[in-house]
Coordinates of C-alpha atoms in Angstrom, one line a residue:
Chain S
X1 CA 0.9 46.5 19.7
X2 CA 4.4 45.6 20.7
X3 CA 6.2 43.3 18.3
X4 CA 6.0 39.5 19.4
X5 CA 9.1 38.0 20.4
X6 CA 9.8 34.3 20.9
X7 CA 11.9 33.2 24.1
X8 CA 12.9 29.6 25.3
X9 CA 12.0 28.8 28.8
X10 CA 13.7 25.6 29.7
X11 CA 13.2 24.2 26.2
X12 CA 9.6 25.4 26.0
X13 CA 9.3 28.1 23.3
X14 CA 7.0 31.0 24.5
X15 CA 5.6 33.8 22.5
X16 CA 5.7 37.0 24.5
X17 CA 4.4 40.5 24.0
X18 CA 6.4 43.1 26.3
X19 CA 6.0 47.0 26.2
X20 CA 6.2 49.9 28.7
X21 CA 8.6 51.1 31.4
X22 CA 8.4 51.0 35.0
X23 CA 8.7 48.1 37.4
X24 CA 8.0 44.7 35.7
X25 CA 4.6 43.3 35.8
X26 CA 3.8 39.8 34.4
X27 CA 0.2 39.6 32.9
X28 CA -1.2 36.1 32.7
X29 CA -4.1 35.8 30.1
X30 CA -7.4 34.1 30.3
X31 CA -8.4 31.4 27.9
X32 CA -8.9 32.6 24.4
X33 CA -6.9 35.7 24.8
X34 CA -3.3 34.5 24.2
X35 CA -1.4 36.8 22.0
X36 CA -3.5 39.8 22.2
X37 CA -2.5 43.1 23.3
X38 CA -5.6 45.0 24.4
X39 CA -6.4 48.5 26.0
X40 CA -6.0 47.0 29.3
X41 CA -2.4 46.1 28.8
X42 CA -1.7 49.5 27.1
X43 CA -2.9 51.3 30.0
X44 CA -0.6 49.3 32.3
X45 CA 2.3 49.9 30.0
X46 CA 2.1 53.7 30.9
X47 CA 3.3 52.6 34.5
X48 CA 4.8 49.1 34.2
X49 CA 7.2 47.2 32.0
X50 CA 4.4 44.6 31.0
X51 CA 5.4 41.1 30.2
X52 CA 2.7 39.3 28.4
X53 CA 3.6 35.8 27.5
X54 CA 1.1 33.4 25.7
X55 CA 0.6 30.1 27.6
X56 CA 1.8 27.2 26.0
X57 CA -0.7 25.8 23.4
X58 CA -2.4 29.3 23.4
X59 CA -1.8 32.3 21.1
X60 CA 1.5 31.7 19.0
X61 CA 3.1 29.5 21.8
X62 CA 3.2 26.0 20.8
X63 CA 1.6 23.2 22.9
X64 CA 3.9 21.7 25.5
X65 CA 3.2 18.0 26.1
X66 CA 4.9 18.0 29.4
X67 CA 2.2 20.3 30.9
X68 CA -0.3 17.9 32.8
X69 CA -1.2 19.9 35.7
X70 CA -2.2 23.4 36.7
X71 CA 1.0 23.5 38.8
X72 CA 3.2 22.8 35.8
X73 CA 2.2 26.0 34.5
X74 CA 2.9 28.0 37.8
X75 CA 6.5 26.5 37.6
X76 CA 6.7 27.3 34.1
X77 CA 6.1 30.9 34.8
X78 CA 8.7 30.8 37.8
X79 CA 11.3 29.5 35.0
X80 CA 10.0 32.2 32.8
X81 CA 10.9 34.8 35.5
X82 CA 14.3 33.2 35.8
X83 CA 14.9 33.2 32.0
X84 CA 14.1 36.9 31.8
X85 CA 16.3 37.5 35.2
X86 CA 13.3 39.1 36.8
X87 CA 13.7 38.8 40.6
X88 CA 10.4 40.5 41.7
X89 CA 7.2 41.3 39.7
X90 CA 3.9 42.4 39.8
X91 CA 1.6 39.6 38.8
X92 CA -1.9 40.3 37.2
X93 CA -4.0 37.2 36.1
X94 CA -7.5 37.1 34.5
X95 CA -9.6 34.0 34.9
X96 CA -7.6 31.2 34.0
X97 CA -4.5 33.2 34.2
X98 CA -5.7 34.3 37.6
X99 CA -5.8 30.6 38.7
X100 CA -2.2 30.1 37.6
X101 CA -1.1 33.4 39.2
X102 CA -2.8 32.2 42.4
X103 CA -0.9 28.8 42.1
X104 CA 2.3 30.6 41.6
X105 CA 1.8 33.0 44.7
X106 CA 1.4 30.0 47.0
X107 CA 4.6 28.7 45.7
X108 CA 6.7 31.7 45.6
X109 CA 5.0 34.8 47.4
X110 CA 8.3 36.5 48.1
X111 CA 9.0 37.0 44.4
X112 CA 5.6 38.9 44.0
X113 CA 5.6 42.7 44.5
X114 CA 1.6 42.3 44.3
X115 CA -0.9 40.1 43.2
X116 CA -3.9 41.1 41.2
X117 CA -6.5 38.5 40.5
X118 CA -9.3 39.3 37.9
X119 CA -12.4 37.0 38.2
X120 CA -10.1 33.9 38.8
X121 CA -11.2 30.4 38.6
X122 CA -9.1 27.5 40.6
X123 CA -11.0 27.1 43.7
X124 CA -14.0 25.1 44.6
X125 CA -16.5 27.4 46.2
X126 CA -19.5 25.6 48.2
X127 CA -22.9 26.3 46.5
X128 CA -21.2 26.9 43.2
X129 CA -20.5 24.7 40.0
X130 CA -18.8 26.5 37.1
X131 CA -20.9 26.3 33.9
X132 CA -19.2 23.8 31.4
X133 CA -17.9 26.1 28.8
X134 CA -16.4 23.2 26.7
X135 CA -19.8 22.2 25.9
X136 CA -21.2 25.5 24.7
X137 CA -21.5 27.0 21.3
X138 CA -20.7 30.6 20.8
X139 CA -23.7 32.5 21.6
X140 CA -23.9 30.8 25.0
X141 CA -20.2 31.1 25.7
X142 CA -20.3 34.7 25.0
X143 CA -23.5 35.2 27.0
X144 CA -21.8 33.3 30.1
X145 CA -18.7 35.1 29.8
X146 CA -19.6 38.7 28.9
X147 CA -21.9 41.2 30.4
X148 CA -21.5 43.5 27.5
X149 CA -21.3 41.1 24.4
X150 CA -19.7 43.8 22.1
X151 CA -16.5 43.4 24.4
X152 CA -16.2 39.9 23.1
X153 CA -15.4 41.4 19.6
X154 CA -11.9 42.1 21.1
X155 CA -11.3 38.1 21.2
X156 CA -13.1 37.3 17.9
X157 CA -10.9 35.2 15.6
X158 CA -9.8 36.8 12.5
X159 CA -11.7 34.2 10.1
X160 CA -12.9 30.7 10.0
X161 CA -10.0 29.4 8.1
X162 CA -8.6 25.7 8.9
X163 CA -5.6 27.4 10.5
X164 CA -7.8 29.6 12.9
X165 CA -10.1 26.7 13.8
X166 CA -7.1 24.4 14.5
X167 CA -5.6 27.2 16.6
X168 CA -8.7 27.5 18.5
X169 CA -8.7 23.5 18.9
X170 CA -5.1 23.6 20.2
X171 CA -6.0 26.4 22.6
X172 CA -9.0 24.4 24.0
X173 CA -6.8 21.4 24.1
X174 CA -4.1 23.0 26.1
X175 CA -6.9 24.5 28.5
X176 CA -8.7 20.9 28.9
X177 CA -5.4 19.2 29.8
X178 CA -5.3 21.0 33.0
X179 CA -8.8 22.2 33.6
X180 CA -11.4 19.5 32.2
X181 CA -11.7 17.2 35.5
X182 CA -11.8 18.6 38.2
X183 CA -13.4 21.3 36.0
X184 CA -11.6 24.8 36.5
X185 CA -10.1 24.2 39.8
X186 CA -7.5 22.4 41.8
X187 CA -8.8 20.8 44.9
X188 CA -5.6 21.5 46.7
X189 CA -5.3 25.1 46.0
X190 CA -7.8 26.5 48.5
X191 CA -6.2 25.6 51.6
X192 CA -2.8 26.8 50.1
X193 CA -4.1 30.5 49.5
X194 CA -3.4 31.1 53.2
X195 CA 0.4 31.1 52.3
X196 CA 0.0 34.2 49.9
X197 CA 1.7 36.8 51.8
X198 CA 1.8 39.4 48.8
X199 CA -0.6 42.2 48.9
X200 CA -3.6 41.0 46.7
X201 CA -6.1 42.7 44.9
X202 CA -9.3 41.1 43.6
X203 CA -11.1 42.5 40.8
X204 CA -14.5 41.1 40.2
X205 CA -17.3 41.7 37.5
X206 CA -20.7 42.3 39.3
X207 CA -22.3 40.2 36.7
X208 CA -20.0 37.4 36.3
X209 CA -22.0 34.5 35.5
X210 CA -19.1 31.9 35.2
X211 CA -17.4 32.8 38.8
X212 CA -20.0 34.8 40.4
X213 CA -19.4 37.1 43.5
X214 CA -20.0 34.4 45.8
X215 CA -16.5 33.0 44.5
X216 CA -15.0 36.5 45.0
X217 CA -16.0 36.2 48.6
X218 CA -14.5 32.9 49.2
X219 CA -11.0 34.2 47.5
X220 CA -11.1 37.2 50.0
X221 CA -11.8 35.1 53.0
X222 CA -8.7 32.6 52.0
X223 CA -6.2 35.1 50.9
X224 CA -4.9 37.3 54.1
X225 CA -5.7 41.0 53.7
X226 CA -7.1 40.6 50.2
X227 CA -8.9 43.8 48.9
X228 CA -12.0 43.4 46.7
X229 CA -13.0 45.6 44.0
X230 CA -16.2 45.2 42.1
X231 CA -17.0 46.5 38.4
X232 CA -20.7 47.1 38.1
X233 CA -20.5 47.2 34.3
X234 CA -18.7 43.8 33.8
X235 CA -19.3 40.1 33.6
X236 CA -16.4 37.5 33.8
X237 CA -13.8 39.7 32.1
X238 CA -13.9 43.4 33.7
X239 CA -10.4 43.9 32.1
X240 CA -12.0 43.8 28.6
X241 CA -15.4 45.2 29.4
X242 CA -14.0 48.1 31.7
X243 CA -10.3 48.1 30.8
X244 CA -9.6 51.7 32.0
X245 CA -11.3 51.3 35.3
X246 CA -9.4 47.9 36.1
X247 CA -6.2 49.3 34.9
X248 CA -6.6 52.3 37.2
X249 CA -7.6 50.1 40.1
X250 CA -4.3 48.0 39.6
X251 CA -2.2 51.1 39.2
X252 CA -3.8 52.7 42.3
X253 CA -3.2 49.5 44.4
X254 CA 0.4 49.2 43.5
X255 CA 1.2 53.0 44.1
X256 CA -0.5 52.8 47.5
X257 CA 2.1 50.3 48.4
X258 CA 4.9 52.4 46.7
X259 CA 5.2 49.8 44.1
X260 CA 4.3 51.7 41.0
X261 CA 6.4 54.4 39.3
Chain O
X1 CA -19.5 -13.5 3.7
X2 CA -20.5 -13.5 7.3
X3 CA -23.4 -11.7 8.8
X4 CA -23.6 -10.2 12.2
X5 CA -26.9 -8.8 13.5
X6 CA -26.3 -5.3 15.2
X7 CA -28.1 -3.4 17.6
X8 CA -28.3 0.1 19.0
X9 CA -31.2 -0.2 21.3
X10 CA -32.4 3.1 20.6
X11 CA -35.2 4.6 22.6
X12 CA -37.0 6.1 19.5
X13 CA -39.0 9.3 19.9
X14 CA -39.1 12.7 18.0
X15 CA -38.2 15.9 19.9
X16 CA -37.0 19.5 19.1
X17 CA -34.0 19.6 21.4
X18 CA -30.6 20.6 19.9
X19 CA -29.0 17.5 20.9
X20 CA -30.1 13.8 21.7
X21 CA -27.0 13.4 23.7
X22 CA -25.4 14.7 27.1
X23 CA -28.1 17.3 27.9
X24 CA -31.4 15.8 26.4
X25 CA -33.1 15.0 29.6
X26 CA -33.6 11.5 30.8
X27 CA -37.2 12.7 32.1
X28 CA -38.0 11.8 28.5
X29 CA -37.0 8.2 29.2
X30 CA -40.2 6.1 30.3
X31 CA -38.9 2.9 32.0
X32 CA -42.1 1.1 31.2
X33 CA -41.6 1.7 27.6
X34 CA -37.9 0.8 28.0
X35 CA -39.1 -2.5 29.6
X36 CA -40.9 -3.6 26.6
X37 CA -38.1 -2.2 24.2
X38 CA -35.3 -4.2 25.9
X39 CA -37.4 -7.4 25.6
X40 CA -38.0 -6.9 22.1
X41 CA -34.5 -6.0 21.1
X42 CA -33.3 -9.1 23.0
X43 CA -35.7 -11.1 21.2
X44 CA -34.4 -9.7 17.8
X45 CA -30.8 -10.5 18.8
X46 CA -31.9 -14.1 19.9
X47 CA -34.1 -14.5 16.8
X48 CA -31.1 -13.6 14.6
X49 CA -29.1 -16.5 15.8
X50 CA -32.4 -18.8 15.2
X51 CA -32.5 -17.5 11.5
X52 CA -28.7 -18.2 10.8
X53 CA -26.8 -15.0 11.6
X54 CA -23.1 -15.9 12.5
X55 CA -22.9 -13.4 15.0
X56 CA -25.0 -10.7 17.2
X57 CA -23.6 -7.5 18.3
X58 CA -24.3 -5.1 21.3
X59 CA -22.5 -1.7 21.9
X60 CA -21.8 1.0 24.3
X61 CA -23.3 4.4 24.5
X62 CA -24.0 6.7 27.4
X63 CA -26.7 9.5 28.1
X64 CA -28.8 9.6 24.7
X65 CA -31.7 8.2 23.0
X66 CA -29.7 6.8 20.2
X67 CA -28.5 3.9 21.9
X68 CA -29.5 2.7 25.7
X69 CA -26.5 0.3 26.3
X70 CA -24.4 2.1 28.7
X71 CA -23.1 -1.4 29.5
X72 CA -22.7 -3.7 26.6
X73 CA -21.5 -6.5 28.8
X74 CA -24.6 -6.5 30.9
X75 CA -26.4 -7.2 27.5
X76 CA -23.9 -9.5 26.3
X77 CA -24.6 -11.5 29.7
X78 CA -28.2 -11.8 29.1
X79 CA -27.6 -13.3 25.4
X80 CA -24.9 -15.7 26.4
X81 CA -27.2 -18.0 28.2
X82 CA -30.0 -17.6 25.7
X83 CA -27.8 -18.3 22.6
X84 CA -25.9 -21.2 21.9
X85 CA -24.0 -20.9 18.5
X86 CA -23.6 -17.2 17.4
X87 CA -20.6 -15.2 18.2
X88 CA -21.3 -12.3 20.4
X89 CA -19.4 -9.4 19.4
X90 CA -19.1 -6.5 22.0
X91 CA -18.5 -3.5 19.8
X92 CA -16.9 -2.1 22.2
X93 CA -16.1 -1.4 25.4
X94 CA -15.0 2.1 25.5
X95 CA -11.8 1.5 27.1
X96 CA -10.7 5.1 28.2
X97 CA -14.1 5.8 29.6
X98 CA -13.1 3.3 32.6
X99 CA -11.3 4.2 35.7
X100 CA -10.7 0.5 36.0
X101 CA -10.1 -1.2 32.8
X102 CA -8.9 -4.3 34.6
X103 CA -12.8 -4.8 35.2
X104 CA -13.2 -5.1 31.1
X105 CA -10.5 -8.0 31.0
X106 CA -12.6 -9.7 34.0
X107 CA -16.0 -9.1 32.6
X108 CA -15.0 -10.3 29.0
X109 CA -13.2 -13.2 30.3
X110 CA -16.3 -14.4 32.4
X111 CA -18.5 -13.9 29.2
X112 CA -16.0 -15.9 27.1
X113 CA -15.7 -18.8 29.7
X114 CA -19.7 -19.2 30.2
X115 CA -20.3 -18.8 26.2
X116 CA -17.9 -21.4 25.6
X117 CA -15.6 -19.1 23.6
X118 CA -18.1 -17.2 21.5
X119 CA -17.1 -13.6 22.3
X120 CA -15.6 -11.0 20.2
X121 CA -14.1 -8.2 22.2
X122 CA -14.4 -4.7 20.5
X123 CA -12.0 -1.9 21.8
X124 CA -13.3 1.8 21.2
X125 CA -12.6 5.2 22.6
X126 CA -16.1 5.9 22.9
X127 CA -17.4 9.0 20.7
X128 CA -16.7 12.7 21.7
X129 CA -20.0 13.1 23.5
X130 CA -19.1 10.4 26.0
X131 CA -16.2 12.4 27.3
X132 CA -19.0 15.0 28.3
X133 CA -21.1 12.4 29.7
X134 CA -18.5 10.5 31.6
X135 CA -16.1 13.6 32.4
X136 CA -13.1 11.7 31.2
X137 CA -10.5 14.1 30.1
X138 CA -10.7 13.7 26.1
X139 CA -7.0 15.1 25.9
X140 CA -6.2 11.6 27.6
X141 CA -8.5 9.5 25.3
X142 CA -6.0 8.2 23.0
X143 CA -3.2 7.3 25.7
X144 CA -5.8 6.0 27.8
X145 CA -7.0 3.7 25.1
X146 CA -3.6 2.2 24.0
X147 CA -2.7 1.9 27.9
X148 CA -5.9 0.1 28.7
X149 CA -5.8 -2.2 25.7
X150 CA -2.1 -3.2 26.5
X151 CA -3.3 -3.7 30.2
X152 CA -6.1 -6.1 29.1
X153 CA -4.4 -8.0 26.6
X154 CA -1.5 -8.7 28.9
X155 CA -4.0 -9.7 31.7
X156 CA -5.5 -12.2 29.3
X157 CA -2.2 -13.5 28.1
X158 CA 0.3 -13.3 30.9
X159 CA 0.3 -15.6 33.9
X160 CA -0.4 -13.4 36.8
X161 CA 0.3 -12.0 39.2
X162 CA 2.2 -9.1 37.7
X163 CA 2.5 -5.4 38.3
X164 CA 1.3 -2.8 35.8
X165 CA 2.5 0.6 36.1
X166 CA 1.0 3.1 33.5
X167 CA 0.5 6.8 33.2
X168 CA -3.1 6.3 33.9
X169 CA -3.6 2.9 35.2
X170 CA -1.5 1.4 38.0
X171 CA -1.9 -2.0 39.7
X172 CA 0.4 -3.8 42.0
X173 CA -1.2 -7.2 41.1
X174 CA -2.8 -8.0 37.7
X175 CA -4.1 -11.4 38.2
X176 CA -7.6 -11.8 37.1
X177 CA -9.7 -14.9 37.5
X178 CA -11.2 -16.1 35.3
X179 CA -9.0 -16.2 32.3
X180 CA -10.6 -16.3 29.0
X181 CA -11.6 -19.6 27.1
X182 CA -10.4 -18.5 23.8
X183 CA -6.5 -18.8 23.3
X184 CA -4.5 -16.5 23.4
X185 CA -7.6 -14.4 23.9
X186 CA -11.0 -13.4 22.3
X187 CA -10.5 -11.7 19.1
X188 CA -10.3 -8.0 19.2
X189 CA -12.0 -5.7 16.7
X190 CA -11.5 -2.1 16.4
X191 CA -14.8 -0.2 15.4
X192 CA -13.8 3.1 14.1
X193 CA -14.3 6.1 11.7
X194 CA -11.2 6.0 10.1
X195 CA -8.6 7.9 11.9
X196 CA -5.1 7.2 10.5
X197 CA -3.7 6.6 14.0
X198 CA -6.3 3.7 14.7
X199 CA -6.0 2.0 11.1
X200 CA -2.2 1.7 12.0
X201 CA -2.5 0.5 15.6
X202 CA -5.3 -2.0 14.7
X203 CA -3.4 -3.3 11.5
X204 CA -0.2 -3.9 13.3
X205 CA -2.0 -6.2 15.9
X206 CA -3.9 -7.8 13.2
X207 CA -7.2 -6.5 14.7
X208 CA -10.2 -6.3 12.4
X209 CA -11.2 -2.9 11.4
X210 CA -14.9 -2.3 11.4
X211 CA -16.2 0.8 9.7
X212 CA -19.4 2.4 11.4
X213 CA -22.0 4.4 9.5
X214 CA -19.5 5.6 6.7
X215 CA -20.2 6.4 3.1
X216 CA -19.0 3.6 0.7
X217 CA -16.3 5.9 -0.7
X218 CA -14.5 6.6 2.5
X219 CA -14.7 2.8 3.6
X220 CA -12.8 1.9 0.2
X221 CA -10.2 4.5 1.0
X222 CA -9.7 3.4 4.5
X223 CA -9.9 -0.3 3.8
X224 CA -7.0 0.6 1.3
X225 CA -5.1 2.2 4.1
X226 CA -5.7 -0.7 6.3
X227 CA -4.5 -3.3 3.7
X228 CA -1.4 -1.3 3.1
X229 CA -0.6 -1.0 6.6
X230 CA -1.2 -4.8 6.9
X231 CA 1.5 -5.3 4.1
X232 CA 3.7 -3.0 5.9
X233 CA 3.9 -5.1 8.8
X234 CA 4.4 -8.2 6.9
X235 CA 1.2 -9.8 6.0
X236 CA -1.9 -9.7 3.9
X237 CA -5.2 -8.8 5.5
X238 CA -7.9 -11.4 5.6
X239 CA -11.3 -10.5 4.4
X240 CA -12.6 -11.1 8.1
X241 CA -10.2 -8.4 9.2
X242 CA -12.5 -5.8 7.0
X243 CA -16.1 -5.3 8.5
X244 CA -18.7 -2.8 7.9
X245 CA -21.7 -1.6 10.1
X246 CA -24.5 -0.3 7.8
X247 CA -28.4 -0.5 8.2
X248 CA -30.1 -2.7 5.8
X249 CA -33.8 -2.3 4.9
X250 CA -35.3 -5.1 2.9
X251 CA -38.8 -5.4 1.8
X252 CA -40.6 -7.4 -1.1
X253 CA -40.1 -4.6 -3.5
X254 CA -37.8 -1.4 -4.1
X255 CA -40.6 1.0 -3.3
X256 CA -41.8 -0.6 -0.1
X257 CA -38.3 -0.6 1.2
X258 CA -37.7 2.8 0.5
X259 CA -41.0 3.9 2.2
X260 CA -39.8 2.0 5.3
X261 CA -36.3 3.4 5.1
X262 CA -37.4 7.0 4.6
X263 CA -39.7 6.7 7.7
X264 CA -37.5 4.7 10.0
X265 CA -33.8 4.7 9.0
X266 CA -33.5 8.4 8.9
X267 CA -34.3 8.6 12.4
X268 CA -30.9 7.7 13.4
X269 CA -29.4 10.4 11.4
X270 CA -31.8 13.2 11.9
X271 CA -32.5 12.6 15.6
X272 CA -30.3 9.7 17.1
X273 CA -27.1 11.4 16.1
X274 CA -28.3 15.1 16.5
X275 CA -26.0 16.9 18.9
X276 CA -24.4 20.2 19.7
X277 CA -21.1 20.7 17.5
X278 CA -18.8 20.8 20.4
X279 CA -19.8 17.2 21.4
X280 CA -18.5 15.7 18.3
X281 CA -14.9 16.9 18.7
X282 CA -14.0 17.5 22.3
X283 CA -10.8 19.2 22.9
X284 CA -7.6 16.9 22.4
X285 CA -10.1 14.0 21.5
X286 CA -8.6 14.3 17.6
X287 CA -5.1 15.1 16.8
X288 CA -4.6 18.3 15.3
X289 CA -3.5 16.6 11.9
X290 CA -6.6 14.5 12.0
X291 CA -8.7 17.8 12.7
X292 CA -7.4 19.4 9.8
X293 CA -8.1 16.6 7.6
X294 CA -11.6 16.7 8.6
X295 CA -12.1 20.2 8.3
X296 CA -10.4 20.1 4.8
X297 CA -13.1 17.6 3.8
X298 CA -16.0 19.2 5.5
X299 CA -18.5 16.2 5.2
X300 CA -22.2 16.8 6.0
X301 CA -23.4 16.6 9.7
X302 CA -25.8 13.6 10.1
X303 CA -28.7 15.8 10.6
X304 CA -27.9 17.3 7.2
X305 CA -27.9 14.0 5.2
X306 CA -30.9 13.4 3.1
X307 CA -32.4 10.2 2.2
X308 CA -30.8 10.4 -1.1
X309 CA -27.4 11.3 0.5
X310 CA -27.7 8.0 2.5
X311 CA -28.9 5.9 -0.6
X312 CA -26.5 7.2 -3.1
X313 CA -23.7 7.4 -0.6
X314 CA -23.9 3.9 0.3
X315 CA -24.5 4.6 4.1
X316 CA -27.4 2.3 4.1
X317 CA -28.4 -0.6 1.9
X318 CA -32.1 -0.5 1.0
X319 CA -34.5 -2.4 -1.6
X320 CA -35.8 -5.6 -2.7
X321 CA -34.1 -8.9 -2.1
X322 CA -32.5 -8.6 -5.3
X323 CA -31.4 -5.3 -5.0
X324 CA -30.1 -5.8 -1.7
X325 CA -28.1 -8.6 -2.9
X326 CA -26.6 -6.4 -5.8
X327 CA -25.6 -3.7 -3.4
X328 CA -24.1 -6.3 -1.0
X329 CA -21.9 -7.7 -3.9
X330 CA -20.2 -4.1 -3.8
X331 CA -19.1 -5.1 -0.3
X332 CA -18.2 -8.6 -0.8
X333 CA -16.8 -8.5 -4.3
X334 CA -15.4 -4.8 -4.7
X335 CA -14.5 -3.9 -1.1
X336 CA -13.6 -7.6 0.0
X337 CA -15.5 -6.9 3.2
X338 CA -15.7 -10.4 4.9
X339 CA -18.2 -9.5 7.7
X340 CA -21.2 -7.2 7.6
X341 CA -22.7 -6.2 10.8
X342 CA -26.2 -4.7 10.3
X343 CA -29.1 -3.7 12.2
X344 CA -32.7 -3.6 10.9
X345 CA -35.9 -1.6 11.9
X346 CA -38.9 -2.3 10.1
X347 CA -40.8 0.3 12.1
X348 CA -42.4 -2.4 14.6
X349 CA -41.1 -5.4 16.6
X350 CA -43.0 -7.7 14.3
X351 CA -42.3 -5.9 11.0
X352 CA -38.6 -5.9 12.2
X353 CA -38.7 -9.7 12.6
X354 CA -40.4 -10.2 9.2
X355 CA -37.6 -8.1 7.6
X356 CA -34.9 -10.3 9.3
X357 CA -36.6 -13.4 8.0
X358 CA -37.0 -12.2 4.6
X359 CA -33.3 -11.3 4.7
X360 CA -32.2 -14.6 6.0
X361 CA -34.2 -16.5 3.5
X362 CA -33.6 -14.4 0.3
X363 CA -30.2 -12.8 0.8
X364 CA -28.1 -14.5 3.1
X365 CA -28.0 -17.8 1.3
X366 CA -26.6 -16.1 -1.7
X367 CA -23.3 -15.3 0.1
X368 CA -22.5 -18.4 1.7
X369 CA -19.6 -19.8 -0.2
X370 CA -17.7 -19.6 3.2
X371 CA -20.2 -21.3 5.3
X372 CA -17.6 -24.0 6.5
X373 CA -15.1 -21.2 7.6
X374 CA -14.9 -20.0 11.1
X375 CA -14.1 -16.2 10.9
X376 CA -12.5 -15.7 14.2
X377 CA -9.7 -18.7 13.6
X378 CA -6.4 -16.6 13.7
X379 CA -8.1 -13.3 13.4
X380 CA -8.0 -10.5 15.8
X381 CA -5.3 -11.9 18.0

């Protein structure tokens, strides 16, 4: 695992993991995965310069009171790219991070070399209402998010100390600020997805119970030319459940467009 | 000491679901039973005035069997015309739970005018579960509470129309008709469970602080913090700013009272307050500092409390009239609480009415040194 570094993005401190070499790739993590460097990032680092910040209030990044809306997070990451001097990057976002990545792509598509969304949330899909994770206890949460519950161990908290519980509460709070109501989506985003002019790969777990395949179809319909890859042994988090296969899909997708090393 | 009769209006039933809140299906609610219960409960509140209670209390809770009063103002409206003397304390309206809190200013003003100035207006945030049942973002709870309170107080006291431009609530014209009868406005109470932020906020505004279902030791500690905060703001707290809400069970003798309490008071804790752990603390509802304090003390969940915990911890008062008098002395003489809000449950409507009568005859008269004082003069405003 690379060393954690702290940078400041327009007065907002951000903890960052960065490793690998090749074209820069911004990885936006899902809820509960801040500050983690897992197999998926490791595989990508073989081909890319992987930049993995923790969202404000997640991992070791302090909460930022100014963030009130999901678009604030997207602008925050545009600021982060400016701070790091990265003109054009690959962007990979998972779940909540996929939502941020999609918002960002609607704003600044030309700055993206490619966009990979892994089981993103963020849009309203007819006939589907996302199950309310905030009300779930751990067993139900794991059963909703993971197809293979053993993969959840990668995100297990180190202990149940007051500090750990306070950090989990802070992460949930940061998520709730932008995602409690409307729950896990921005009503304005769906129509804007047509603005994404970047080659886009959708990676989806076949057994996602939070955002099932009907959601994938909606995303594919809205983003021009988006490709969809389905991972048969995964639930909502294929990059944790089948990290090698998903990393290979990202690398292949970028290579086909001459964008990987 | 002043006595207020408190009601939750529970829908009492036993069940094995993990939560009596939010997800406990309303298929379990039988409106025909509810019809009988509402009338019995309203009769009890009206009877309390008849027996000499100083005030009667209603309160707001949503989507549960613990308390079936989602709109306390509706209940208060029923009581206003059926009573003539008692204060009617609405403990609370959950300010942040409303999308249009100006409506609260209007409804309370209506009740105050019709009742001839008998309304006490509680301001609460609502408990954690209510952020699940109303979908209001809990990370906005505290800020919405302060902003709505500011709006309502201004609406009651400043001549309208004026514009209000907050973060959550915005009005080009604030100009509610009617205005409240009490000047400058109905007394405001803060029912709470002791968060230091609320203690400070209430003390600064001279709003009475009401401890709800809290053990004696913690009440003493929070009262201390509240009195200190009042001193810091340049005044000494009146006893009528220190209020407590706890169930009282009184019977001919201790043994009979304990039998009743074991059967009926325990339901509130073991069933009524049973909920999934996430519902207690939705994200952002509590500040991180308060959360850490809470985790460090790690009190028992309501469902883990035994009868002995309730009895020894002073969560409830239970016994013969003599025993109840002795226990109440702790509140009046040691804690120097000026107002006790208490509900009673004898196990049936008739038994509850009998218990109320026994209390009014054998207990209340012993605490009437302040009979001539109006507990709302200069308080809560």
